[in-house]
mmCIF file of C-alpha atoms in Angstrom:
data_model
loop_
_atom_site.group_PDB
_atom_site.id
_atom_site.type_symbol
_atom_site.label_atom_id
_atom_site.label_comp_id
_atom_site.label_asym_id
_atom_site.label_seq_id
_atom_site.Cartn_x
_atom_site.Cartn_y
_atom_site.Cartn_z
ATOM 1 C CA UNK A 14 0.000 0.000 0.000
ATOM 2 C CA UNK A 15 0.825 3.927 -0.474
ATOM 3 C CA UNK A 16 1.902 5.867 2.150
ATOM 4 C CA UNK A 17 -0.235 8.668 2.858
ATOM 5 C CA UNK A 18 2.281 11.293 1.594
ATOM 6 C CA UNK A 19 3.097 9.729 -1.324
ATOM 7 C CA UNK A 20 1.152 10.701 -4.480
ATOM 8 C CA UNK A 21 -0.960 7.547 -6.241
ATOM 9 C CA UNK A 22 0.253 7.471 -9.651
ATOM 10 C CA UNK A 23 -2.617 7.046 -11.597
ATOM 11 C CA UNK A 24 -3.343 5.606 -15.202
ATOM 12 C CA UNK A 25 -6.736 6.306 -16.910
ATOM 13 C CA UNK A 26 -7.498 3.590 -19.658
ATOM 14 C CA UNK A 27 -9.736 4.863 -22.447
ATOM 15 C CA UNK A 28 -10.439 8.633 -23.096
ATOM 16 C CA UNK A 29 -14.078 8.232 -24.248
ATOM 17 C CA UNK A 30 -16.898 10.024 -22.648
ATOM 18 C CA UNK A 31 -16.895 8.409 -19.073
ATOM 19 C CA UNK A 32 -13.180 9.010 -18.911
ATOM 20 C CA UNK A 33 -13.288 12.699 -19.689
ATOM 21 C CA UNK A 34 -16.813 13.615 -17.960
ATOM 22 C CA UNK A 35 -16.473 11.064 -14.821
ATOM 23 C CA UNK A 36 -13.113 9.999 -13.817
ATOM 24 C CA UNK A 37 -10.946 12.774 -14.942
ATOM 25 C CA UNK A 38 -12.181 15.363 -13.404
ATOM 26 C CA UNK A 39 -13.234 13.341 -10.142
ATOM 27 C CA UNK A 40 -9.314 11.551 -9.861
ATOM 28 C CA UNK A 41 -8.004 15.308 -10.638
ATOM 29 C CA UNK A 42 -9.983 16.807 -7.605
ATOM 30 C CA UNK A 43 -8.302 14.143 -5.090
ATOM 31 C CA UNK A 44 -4.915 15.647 -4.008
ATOM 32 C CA UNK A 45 -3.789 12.167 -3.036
ATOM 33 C CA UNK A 46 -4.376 10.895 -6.639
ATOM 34 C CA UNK A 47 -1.791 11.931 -9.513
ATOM 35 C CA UNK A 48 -2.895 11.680 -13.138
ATOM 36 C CA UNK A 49 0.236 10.273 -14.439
ATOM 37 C CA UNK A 50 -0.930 8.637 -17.429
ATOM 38 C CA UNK A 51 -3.800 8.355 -20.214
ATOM 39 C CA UNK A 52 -4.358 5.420 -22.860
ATOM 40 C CA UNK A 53 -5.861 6.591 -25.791
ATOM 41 C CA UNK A 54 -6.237 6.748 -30.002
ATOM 42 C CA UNK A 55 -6.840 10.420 -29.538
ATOM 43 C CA UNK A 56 -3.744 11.645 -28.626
ATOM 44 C CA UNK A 57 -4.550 15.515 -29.375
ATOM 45 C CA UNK A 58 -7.884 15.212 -27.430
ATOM 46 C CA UNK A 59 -5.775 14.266 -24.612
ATOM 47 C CA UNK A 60 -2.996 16.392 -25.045
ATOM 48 C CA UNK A 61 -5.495 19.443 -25.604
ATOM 49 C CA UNK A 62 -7.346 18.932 -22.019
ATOM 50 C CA UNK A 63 -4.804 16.945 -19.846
ATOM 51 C CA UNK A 64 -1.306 18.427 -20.950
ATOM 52 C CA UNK A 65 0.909 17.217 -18.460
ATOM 53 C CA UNK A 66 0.116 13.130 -18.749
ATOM 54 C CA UNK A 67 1.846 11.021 -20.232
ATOM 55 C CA UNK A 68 0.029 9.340 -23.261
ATOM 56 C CA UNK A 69 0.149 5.707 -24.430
ATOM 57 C CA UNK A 70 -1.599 4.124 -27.484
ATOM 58 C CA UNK A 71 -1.884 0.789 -26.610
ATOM 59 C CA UNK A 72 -3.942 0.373 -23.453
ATOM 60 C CA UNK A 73 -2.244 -3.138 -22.325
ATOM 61 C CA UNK A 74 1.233 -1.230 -22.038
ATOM 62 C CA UNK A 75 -0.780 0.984 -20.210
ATOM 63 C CA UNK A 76 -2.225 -1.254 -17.629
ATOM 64 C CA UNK A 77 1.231 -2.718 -16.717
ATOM 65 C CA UNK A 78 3.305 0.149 -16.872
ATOM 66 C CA UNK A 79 6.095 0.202 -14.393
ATOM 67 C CA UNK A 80 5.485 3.760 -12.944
ATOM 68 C CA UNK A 81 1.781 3.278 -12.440
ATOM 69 C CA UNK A 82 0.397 2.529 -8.735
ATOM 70 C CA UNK A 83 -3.699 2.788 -9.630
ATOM 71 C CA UNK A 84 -5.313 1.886 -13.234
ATOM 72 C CA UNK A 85 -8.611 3.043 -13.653
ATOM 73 C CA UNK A 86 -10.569 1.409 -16.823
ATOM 74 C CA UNK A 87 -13.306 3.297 -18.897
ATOM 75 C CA UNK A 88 -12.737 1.372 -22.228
ATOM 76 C CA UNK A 89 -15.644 -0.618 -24.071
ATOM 77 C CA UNK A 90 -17.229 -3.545 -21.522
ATOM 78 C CA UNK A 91 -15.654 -6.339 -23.153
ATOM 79 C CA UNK A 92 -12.457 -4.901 -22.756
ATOM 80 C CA UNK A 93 -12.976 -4.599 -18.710
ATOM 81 C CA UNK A 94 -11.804 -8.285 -17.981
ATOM 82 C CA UNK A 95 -8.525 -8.568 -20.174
ATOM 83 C CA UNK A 96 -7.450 -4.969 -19.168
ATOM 84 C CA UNK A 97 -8.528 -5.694 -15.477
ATOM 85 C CA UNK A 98 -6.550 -9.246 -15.200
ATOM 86 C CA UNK A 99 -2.939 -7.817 -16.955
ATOM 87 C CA UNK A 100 -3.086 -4.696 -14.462
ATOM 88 C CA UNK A 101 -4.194 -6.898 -11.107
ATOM 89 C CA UNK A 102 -1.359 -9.529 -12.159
ATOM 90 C CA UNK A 103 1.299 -6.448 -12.502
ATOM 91 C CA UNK A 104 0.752 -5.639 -9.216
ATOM 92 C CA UNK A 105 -1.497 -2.916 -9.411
ATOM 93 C CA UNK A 106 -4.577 -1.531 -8.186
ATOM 94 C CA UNK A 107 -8.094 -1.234 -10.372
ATOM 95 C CA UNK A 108 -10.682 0.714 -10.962
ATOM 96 C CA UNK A 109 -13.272 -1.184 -13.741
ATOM 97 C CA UNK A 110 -16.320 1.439 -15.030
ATOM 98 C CA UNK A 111 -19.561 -0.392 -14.651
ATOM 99 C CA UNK A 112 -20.626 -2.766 -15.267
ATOM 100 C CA UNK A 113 -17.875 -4.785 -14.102
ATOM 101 C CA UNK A 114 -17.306 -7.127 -16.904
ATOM 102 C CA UNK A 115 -19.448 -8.641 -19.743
ATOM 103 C CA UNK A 116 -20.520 -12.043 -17.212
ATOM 104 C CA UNK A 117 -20.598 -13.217 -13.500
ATOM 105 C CA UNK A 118 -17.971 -15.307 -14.181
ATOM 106 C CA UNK A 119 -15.121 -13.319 -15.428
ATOM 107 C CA UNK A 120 -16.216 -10.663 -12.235
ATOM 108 C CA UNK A 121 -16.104 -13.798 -10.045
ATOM 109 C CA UNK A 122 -12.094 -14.459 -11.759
ATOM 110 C CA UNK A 123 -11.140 -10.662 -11.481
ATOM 111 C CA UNK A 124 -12.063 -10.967 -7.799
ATOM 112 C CA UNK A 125 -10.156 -14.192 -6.749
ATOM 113 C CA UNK A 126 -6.986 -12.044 -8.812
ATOM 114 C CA UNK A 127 -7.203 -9.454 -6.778
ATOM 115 C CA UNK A 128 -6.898 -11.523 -3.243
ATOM 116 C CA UNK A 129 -4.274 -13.688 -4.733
ATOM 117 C CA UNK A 130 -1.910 -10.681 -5.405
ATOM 118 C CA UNK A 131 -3.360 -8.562 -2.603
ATOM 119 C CA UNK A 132 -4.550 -5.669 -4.916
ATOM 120 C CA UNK A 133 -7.460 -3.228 -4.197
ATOM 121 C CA UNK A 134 -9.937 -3.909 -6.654
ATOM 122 C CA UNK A 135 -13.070 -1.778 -7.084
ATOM 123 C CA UNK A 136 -15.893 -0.767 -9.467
ATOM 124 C CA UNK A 137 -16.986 2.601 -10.443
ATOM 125 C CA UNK A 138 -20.699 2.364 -8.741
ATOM 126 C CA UNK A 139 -20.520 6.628 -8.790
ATOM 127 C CA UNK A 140 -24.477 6.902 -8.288
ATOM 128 C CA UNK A 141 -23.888 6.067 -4.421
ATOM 129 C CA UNK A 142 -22.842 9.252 -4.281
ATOM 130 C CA UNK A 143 -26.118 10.958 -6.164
ATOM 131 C CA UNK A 144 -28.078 13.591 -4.220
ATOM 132 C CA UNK A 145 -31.446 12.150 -5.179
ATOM 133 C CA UNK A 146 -29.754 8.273 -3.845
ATOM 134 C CA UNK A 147 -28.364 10.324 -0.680
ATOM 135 C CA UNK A 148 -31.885 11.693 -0.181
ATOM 136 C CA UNK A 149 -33.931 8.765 -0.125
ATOM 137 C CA UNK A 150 -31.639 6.365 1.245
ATOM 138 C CA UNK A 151 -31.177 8.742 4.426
ATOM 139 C CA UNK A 152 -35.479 9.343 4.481
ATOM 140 C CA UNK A 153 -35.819 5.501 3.932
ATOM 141 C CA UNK A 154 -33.108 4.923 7.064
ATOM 142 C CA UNK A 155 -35.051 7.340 9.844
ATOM 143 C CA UNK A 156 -38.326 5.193 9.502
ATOM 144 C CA UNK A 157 -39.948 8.250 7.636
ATOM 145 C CA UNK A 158 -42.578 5.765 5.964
ATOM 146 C CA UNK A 159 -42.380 3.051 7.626
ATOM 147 C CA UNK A 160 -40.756 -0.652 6.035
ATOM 148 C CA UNK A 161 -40.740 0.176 2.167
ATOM 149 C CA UNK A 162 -42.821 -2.091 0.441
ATOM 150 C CA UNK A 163 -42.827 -0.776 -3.145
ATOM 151 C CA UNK A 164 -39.544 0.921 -4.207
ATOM 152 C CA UNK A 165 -39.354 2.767 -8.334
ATOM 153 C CA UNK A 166 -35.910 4.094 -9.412
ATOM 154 C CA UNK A 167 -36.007 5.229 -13.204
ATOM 155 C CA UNK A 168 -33.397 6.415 -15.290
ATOM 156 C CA UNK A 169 -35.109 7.942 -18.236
ATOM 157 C CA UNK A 170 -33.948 10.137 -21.053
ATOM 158 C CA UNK A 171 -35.476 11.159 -24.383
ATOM 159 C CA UNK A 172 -32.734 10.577 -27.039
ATOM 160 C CA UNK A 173 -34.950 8.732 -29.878
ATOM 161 C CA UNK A 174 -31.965 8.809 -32.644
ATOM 162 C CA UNK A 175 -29.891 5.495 -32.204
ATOM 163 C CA UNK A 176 -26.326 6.292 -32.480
ATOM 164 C CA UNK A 177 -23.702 4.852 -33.730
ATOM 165 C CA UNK A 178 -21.367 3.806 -30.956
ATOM 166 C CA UNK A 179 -20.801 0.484 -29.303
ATOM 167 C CA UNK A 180 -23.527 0.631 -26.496
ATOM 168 C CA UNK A 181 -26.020 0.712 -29.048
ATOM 169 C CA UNK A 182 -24.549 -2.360 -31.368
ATOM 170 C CA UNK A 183 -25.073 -5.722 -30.898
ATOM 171 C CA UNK A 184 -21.825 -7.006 -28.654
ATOM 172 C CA UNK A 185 -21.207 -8.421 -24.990
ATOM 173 C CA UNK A 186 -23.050 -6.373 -22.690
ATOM 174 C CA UNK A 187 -24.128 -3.640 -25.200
ATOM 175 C CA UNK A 188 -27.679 -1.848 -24.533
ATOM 176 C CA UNK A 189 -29.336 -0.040 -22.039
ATOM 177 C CA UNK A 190 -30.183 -2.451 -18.959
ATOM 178 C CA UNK A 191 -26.129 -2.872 -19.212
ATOM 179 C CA UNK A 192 -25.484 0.933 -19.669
ATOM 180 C CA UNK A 193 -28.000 1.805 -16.589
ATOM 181 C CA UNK A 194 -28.889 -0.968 -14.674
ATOM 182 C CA UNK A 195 -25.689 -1.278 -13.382
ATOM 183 C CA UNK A 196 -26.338 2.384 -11.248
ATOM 184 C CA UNK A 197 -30.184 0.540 -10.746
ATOM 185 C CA UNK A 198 -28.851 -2.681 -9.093
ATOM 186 C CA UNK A 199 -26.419 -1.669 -6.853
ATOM 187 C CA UNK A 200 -28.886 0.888 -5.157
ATOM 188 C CA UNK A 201 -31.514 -1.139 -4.952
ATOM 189 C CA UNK A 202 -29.206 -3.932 -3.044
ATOM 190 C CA UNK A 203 -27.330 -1.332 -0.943
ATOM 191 C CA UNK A 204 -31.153 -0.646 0.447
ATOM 192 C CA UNK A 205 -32.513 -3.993 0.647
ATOM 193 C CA UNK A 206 -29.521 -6.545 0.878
ATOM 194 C CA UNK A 207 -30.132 -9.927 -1.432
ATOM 195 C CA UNK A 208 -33.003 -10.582 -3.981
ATOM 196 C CA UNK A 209 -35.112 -13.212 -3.617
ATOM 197 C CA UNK A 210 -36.137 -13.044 -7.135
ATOM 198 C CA UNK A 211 -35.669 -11.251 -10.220
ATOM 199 C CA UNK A 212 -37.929 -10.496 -13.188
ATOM 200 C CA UNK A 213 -37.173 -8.685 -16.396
ATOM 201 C CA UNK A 214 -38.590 -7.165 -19.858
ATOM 202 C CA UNK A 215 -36.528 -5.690 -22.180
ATOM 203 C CA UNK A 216 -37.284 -4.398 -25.635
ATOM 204 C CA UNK A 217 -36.296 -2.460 -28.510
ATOM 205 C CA UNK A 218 -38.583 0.695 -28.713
ATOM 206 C CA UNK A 219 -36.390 3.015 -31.201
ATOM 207 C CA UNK A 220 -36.356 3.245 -35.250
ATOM 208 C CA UNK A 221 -33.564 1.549 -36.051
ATOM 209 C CA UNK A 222 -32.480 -0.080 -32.580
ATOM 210 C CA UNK A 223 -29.959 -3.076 -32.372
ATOM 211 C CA UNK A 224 -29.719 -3.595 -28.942
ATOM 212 C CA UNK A 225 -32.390 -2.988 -26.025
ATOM 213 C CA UNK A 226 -33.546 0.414 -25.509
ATOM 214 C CA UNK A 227 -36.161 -0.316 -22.610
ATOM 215 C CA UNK A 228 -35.876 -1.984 -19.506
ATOM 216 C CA UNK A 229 -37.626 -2.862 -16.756
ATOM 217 C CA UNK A 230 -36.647 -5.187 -13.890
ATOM 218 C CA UNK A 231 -38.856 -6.235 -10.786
ATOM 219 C CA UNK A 232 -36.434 -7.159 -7.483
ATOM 220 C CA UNK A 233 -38.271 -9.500 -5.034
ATOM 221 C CA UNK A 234 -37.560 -9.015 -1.375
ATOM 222 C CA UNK A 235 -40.046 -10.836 0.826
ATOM 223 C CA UNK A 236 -42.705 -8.290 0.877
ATOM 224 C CA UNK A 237 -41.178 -5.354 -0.912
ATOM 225 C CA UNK A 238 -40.985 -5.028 -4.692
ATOM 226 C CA UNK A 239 -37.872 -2.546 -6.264
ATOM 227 C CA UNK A 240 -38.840 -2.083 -9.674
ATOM 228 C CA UNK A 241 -35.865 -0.593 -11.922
ATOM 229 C CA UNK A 242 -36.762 1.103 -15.209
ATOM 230 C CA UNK A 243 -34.627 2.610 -18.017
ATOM 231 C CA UNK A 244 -36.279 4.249 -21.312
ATOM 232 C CA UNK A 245 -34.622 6.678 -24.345
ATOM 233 C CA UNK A 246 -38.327 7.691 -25.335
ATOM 234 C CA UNK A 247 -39.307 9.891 -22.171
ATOM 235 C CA UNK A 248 -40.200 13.419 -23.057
ATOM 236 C CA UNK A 249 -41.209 13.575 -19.761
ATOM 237 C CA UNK A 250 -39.836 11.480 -17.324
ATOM 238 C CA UNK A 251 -41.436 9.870 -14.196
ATOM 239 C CA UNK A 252 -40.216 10.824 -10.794
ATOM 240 C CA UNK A 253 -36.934 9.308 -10.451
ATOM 241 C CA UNK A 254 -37.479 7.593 -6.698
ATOM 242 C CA UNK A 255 -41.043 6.962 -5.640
ATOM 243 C CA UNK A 256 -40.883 4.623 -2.072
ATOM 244 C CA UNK A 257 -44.447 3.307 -0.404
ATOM 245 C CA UNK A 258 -44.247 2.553 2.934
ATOM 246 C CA UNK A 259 -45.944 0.800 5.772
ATOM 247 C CA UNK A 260 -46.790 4.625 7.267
ATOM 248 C CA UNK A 261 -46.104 6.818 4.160
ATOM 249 C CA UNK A 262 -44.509 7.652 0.873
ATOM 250 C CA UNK A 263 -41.830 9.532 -0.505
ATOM 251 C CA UNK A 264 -41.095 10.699 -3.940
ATOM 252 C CA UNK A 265 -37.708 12.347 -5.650
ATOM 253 C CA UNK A 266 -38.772 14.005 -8.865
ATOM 254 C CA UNK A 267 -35.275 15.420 -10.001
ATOM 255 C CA UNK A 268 -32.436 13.657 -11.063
ATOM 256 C CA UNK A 269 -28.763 14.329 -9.317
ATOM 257 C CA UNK A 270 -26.827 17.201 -11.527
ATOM 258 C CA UNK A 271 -23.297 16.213 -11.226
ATOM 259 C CA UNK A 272 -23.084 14.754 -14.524
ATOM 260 C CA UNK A 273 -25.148 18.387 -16.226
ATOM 261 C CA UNK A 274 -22.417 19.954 -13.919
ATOM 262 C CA UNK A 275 -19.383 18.092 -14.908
ATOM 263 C CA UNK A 276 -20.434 18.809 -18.804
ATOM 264 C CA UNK A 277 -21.033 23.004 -17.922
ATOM 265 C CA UNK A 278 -17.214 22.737 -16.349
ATOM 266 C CA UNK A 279 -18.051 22.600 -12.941
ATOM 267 C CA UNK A 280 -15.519 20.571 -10.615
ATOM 268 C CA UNK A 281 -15.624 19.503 -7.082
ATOM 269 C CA UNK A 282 -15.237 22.307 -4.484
ATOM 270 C CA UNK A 283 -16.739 24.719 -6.776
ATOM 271 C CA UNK A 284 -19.642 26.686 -4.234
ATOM 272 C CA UNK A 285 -22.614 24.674 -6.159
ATOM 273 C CA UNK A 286 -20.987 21.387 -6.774
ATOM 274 C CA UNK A 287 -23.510 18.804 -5.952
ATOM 275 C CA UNK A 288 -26.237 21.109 -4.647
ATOM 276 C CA UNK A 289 -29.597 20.105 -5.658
ATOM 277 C CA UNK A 290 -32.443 22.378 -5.409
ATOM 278 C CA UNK A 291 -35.331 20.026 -5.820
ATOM 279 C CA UNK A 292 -36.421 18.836 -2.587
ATOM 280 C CA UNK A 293 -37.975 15.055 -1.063
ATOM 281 C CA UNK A 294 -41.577 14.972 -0.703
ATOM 282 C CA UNK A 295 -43.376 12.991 1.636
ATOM 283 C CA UNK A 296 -46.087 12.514 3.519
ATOM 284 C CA UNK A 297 -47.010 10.106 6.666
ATOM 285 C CA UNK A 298 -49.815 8.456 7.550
ATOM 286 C CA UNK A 299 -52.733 10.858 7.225
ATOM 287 C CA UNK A 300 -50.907 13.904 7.559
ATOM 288 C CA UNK A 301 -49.617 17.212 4.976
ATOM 289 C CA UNK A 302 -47.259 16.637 2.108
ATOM 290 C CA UNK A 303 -44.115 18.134 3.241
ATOM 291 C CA UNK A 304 -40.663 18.522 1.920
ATOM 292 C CA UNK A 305 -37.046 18.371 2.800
ATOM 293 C CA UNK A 306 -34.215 19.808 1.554
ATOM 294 C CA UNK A 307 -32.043 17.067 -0.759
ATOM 295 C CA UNK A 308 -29.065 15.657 0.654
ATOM 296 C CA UNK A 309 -25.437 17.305 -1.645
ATOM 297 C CA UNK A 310 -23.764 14.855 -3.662
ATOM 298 C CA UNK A 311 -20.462 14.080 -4.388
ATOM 299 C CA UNK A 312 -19.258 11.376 -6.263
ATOM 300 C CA UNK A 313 -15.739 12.976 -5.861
ATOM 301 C CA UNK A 314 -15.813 10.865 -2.485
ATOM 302 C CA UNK A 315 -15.539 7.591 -4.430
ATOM 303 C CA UNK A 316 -11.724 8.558 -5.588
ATOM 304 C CA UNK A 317 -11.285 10.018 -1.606
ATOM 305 C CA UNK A 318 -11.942 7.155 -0.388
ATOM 306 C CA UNK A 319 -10.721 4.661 -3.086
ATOM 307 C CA UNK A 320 -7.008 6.402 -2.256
ATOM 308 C CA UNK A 321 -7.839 6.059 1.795
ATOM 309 C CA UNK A 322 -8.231 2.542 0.873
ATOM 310 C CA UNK A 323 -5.162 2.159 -1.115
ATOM 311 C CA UNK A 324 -3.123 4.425 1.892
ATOM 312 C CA UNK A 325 -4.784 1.616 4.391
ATOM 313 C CA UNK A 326 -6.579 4.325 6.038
ATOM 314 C CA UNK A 327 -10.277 3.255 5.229
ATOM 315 C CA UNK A 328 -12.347 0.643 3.290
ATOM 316 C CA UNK A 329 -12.448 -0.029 -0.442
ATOM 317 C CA UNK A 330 -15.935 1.974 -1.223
ATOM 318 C CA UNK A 331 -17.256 -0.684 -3.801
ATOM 319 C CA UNK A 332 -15.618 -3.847 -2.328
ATOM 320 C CA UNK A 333 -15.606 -6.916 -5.449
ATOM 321 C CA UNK A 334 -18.338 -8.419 -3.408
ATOM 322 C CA UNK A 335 -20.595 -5.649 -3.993
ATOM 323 C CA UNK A 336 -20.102 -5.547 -7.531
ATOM 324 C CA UNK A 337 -19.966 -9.417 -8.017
ATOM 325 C CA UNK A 338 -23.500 -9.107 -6.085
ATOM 326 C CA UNK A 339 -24.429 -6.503 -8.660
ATOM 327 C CA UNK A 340 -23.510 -8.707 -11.680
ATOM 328 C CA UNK A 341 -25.060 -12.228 -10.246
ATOM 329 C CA UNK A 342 -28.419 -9.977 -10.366
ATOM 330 C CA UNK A 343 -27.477 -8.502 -13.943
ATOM 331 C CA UNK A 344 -27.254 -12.146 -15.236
ATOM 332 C CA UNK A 345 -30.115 -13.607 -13.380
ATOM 333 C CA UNK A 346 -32.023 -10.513 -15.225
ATOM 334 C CA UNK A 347 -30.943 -11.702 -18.581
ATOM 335 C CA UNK A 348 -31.852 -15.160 -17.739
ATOM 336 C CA UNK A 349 -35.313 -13.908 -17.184
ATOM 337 C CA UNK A 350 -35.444 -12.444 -20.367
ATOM 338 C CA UNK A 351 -34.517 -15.644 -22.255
ATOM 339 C CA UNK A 352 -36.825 -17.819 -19.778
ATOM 340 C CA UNK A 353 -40.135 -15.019 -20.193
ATOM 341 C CA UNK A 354 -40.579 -15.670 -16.171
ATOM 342 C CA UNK A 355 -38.992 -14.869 -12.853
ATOM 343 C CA UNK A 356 -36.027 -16.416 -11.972
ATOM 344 C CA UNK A 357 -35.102 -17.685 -8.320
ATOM 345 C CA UNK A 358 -31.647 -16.072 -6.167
ATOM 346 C CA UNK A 359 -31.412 -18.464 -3.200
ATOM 347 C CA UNK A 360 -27.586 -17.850 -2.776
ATOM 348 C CA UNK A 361 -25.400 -14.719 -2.931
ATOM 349 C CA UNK A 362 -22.350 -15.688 -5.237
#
């Protein structure tokens, strides 16, 4: 591990738009962390916003280079596992963009590397770290309705051209339940712990779509029923958390800004970083709808605490078994699909 006044020489693999709107601005804010070195075909896109990093073309040089402490992976998914393995075996630590890789399997390997050469592995779950999350996670943790009993989180956008990039082809873990549902999964079990069962649709709504474009995925838990929904065709989008309780509800209309404020140049520390202005409604038992101010987010603290981790001075804030958890329930979703019924989760991998 890092000492805590040493600087954690950092590689960022890939330079496409999660690199440059997520994890470069997010590692740069963390004085511990030191952008050392980008992997990229677009050397003069690199060059032009990070000047002082080192550039490399081929991304598995990258991942094993000798100076690099920390390798952080935003390249296509089926890229994740290869990229993942050659860094863990060098000796170094990972970060792997969600999802974690293509199938529960390779996750399940990239885990059992990372104990056998004592490496800090961890997955880029940022949307812990979401205002609206914050908001109704902290509501939903004070008893404010009760035991939650049905539990919507939506992801919506309107964007009904299909473009041409490799999330929207046909490929391992292309389309939009493995864009989004990552961010949908690993909320919904960081609230309610390990599905019973898991039921999905998925279709392909869009002129011209290749892969899904519309999902929606129902998450048994005893009693309570998370149902996780992603659409391209929403003019209008739904409320993005609604919660019904045993003594109330709660709704979150507004989405977190940090990615609208990442893209308008805002950076962490900046006086409205994270701030959200739309508030949590709720109401309990028989009494007024009220309101509460939304909880900031910051999804800076992933990298603060990802280099407290490395510096031994904290834990790893997506541990593999969270986002092994996260891609047992991805499968079992996909498996539903293929089987038109729910399937059963009796075990936690």
């Amino acid at each position: 591990m890092n000492t805590p006044s040493s600087p954690i020489r950092t590689a960022l693999i890939g330079y496409g738009y999660a690199a440059r709107t997520f994890h470069a601005p997010l590692i740069n804010a963390v004085p511990r962390l030191s952008m050392a070195l980008v992997a990229s075909s677009r050397p003069e896109q690199v060059r032009a916003e990070l000047p002082s990093v080192e550039i490399e073309a081929d991304p598995m040089q990258a991942v094993v280079a000798p100076c690099i402490d920390l390798v952080v992976i935003a390249t296509p998914n089926d890229t994740h596992f290869p990229l993942a393995q050659a860094a863990l075996r060098a000796g170094k630590h990972v970060v792997v963009d969600k999802p974690m890789t293509p199938d529960l399997s390779q996750a399940s390997e990239l885990r059992a590397t990372a104990q056998a050469h004592d490496r800090l592995l961890s997955v880029f779950h940022n949307r812990r770290w979401d205002s609206d999350f914050l908001s109704v996670r902290q509501a939903m943790g004070e008893g404010l309705i009760g035991e939650a009993r049905h539990f919507e989180s939506r992801l919506e956008r309107f964007r009904p051209q299909v473009r041409d990039r490799w999330r929207e082809r046909p490929g391992p873990a292309a389309g939009l339940w493995w864009d989004l549902g990552p961010h949908l999964v690993d909320q919904a079990l960081m609230l309610f712990g390990w599905p019973d069962t898991v039921q999905a649709n998925l279709a392909q709504q869009r002129s011209g779509a290749t892969t899904d474009d519309w999902a929606h995925v129902v998450l048994g838990f005893g009693a309570t029923r998370a149902v996780l929904h992603a659409g391209m065709l929403a003019a209008i989008p739904g409320p993005r958390f609604v919660v019904h309780g045993t003594r109330g509800s709660l709704v979150k209309v507004q989405p977190d800004r940090q990615e609208q404020q990442l893209l308008a140049g805002l950076r962490p520390g900046d006086p409205d970083w994270g701030i959200d202005p739309d508030p949590l409604q709720w109401r309990r038992d028989d009494g007024p709808i009220q309101t509460r101010a939304a909880v900031p987010g910051d999804q800076s603290r992933f990298y603060a605490e990802l280099a407290q981790a490395i510096a031994g001075d904290g834990p790893n804030p997506v541990a593999p078994d969270e986002a092994v958890r996260v891609m047992a329930v991805m499968e079992a979703a996909m498996r539903s699909v293929t089987q038109g019924r729910a399937v059963s989760l009796e075990l936690e991998p």
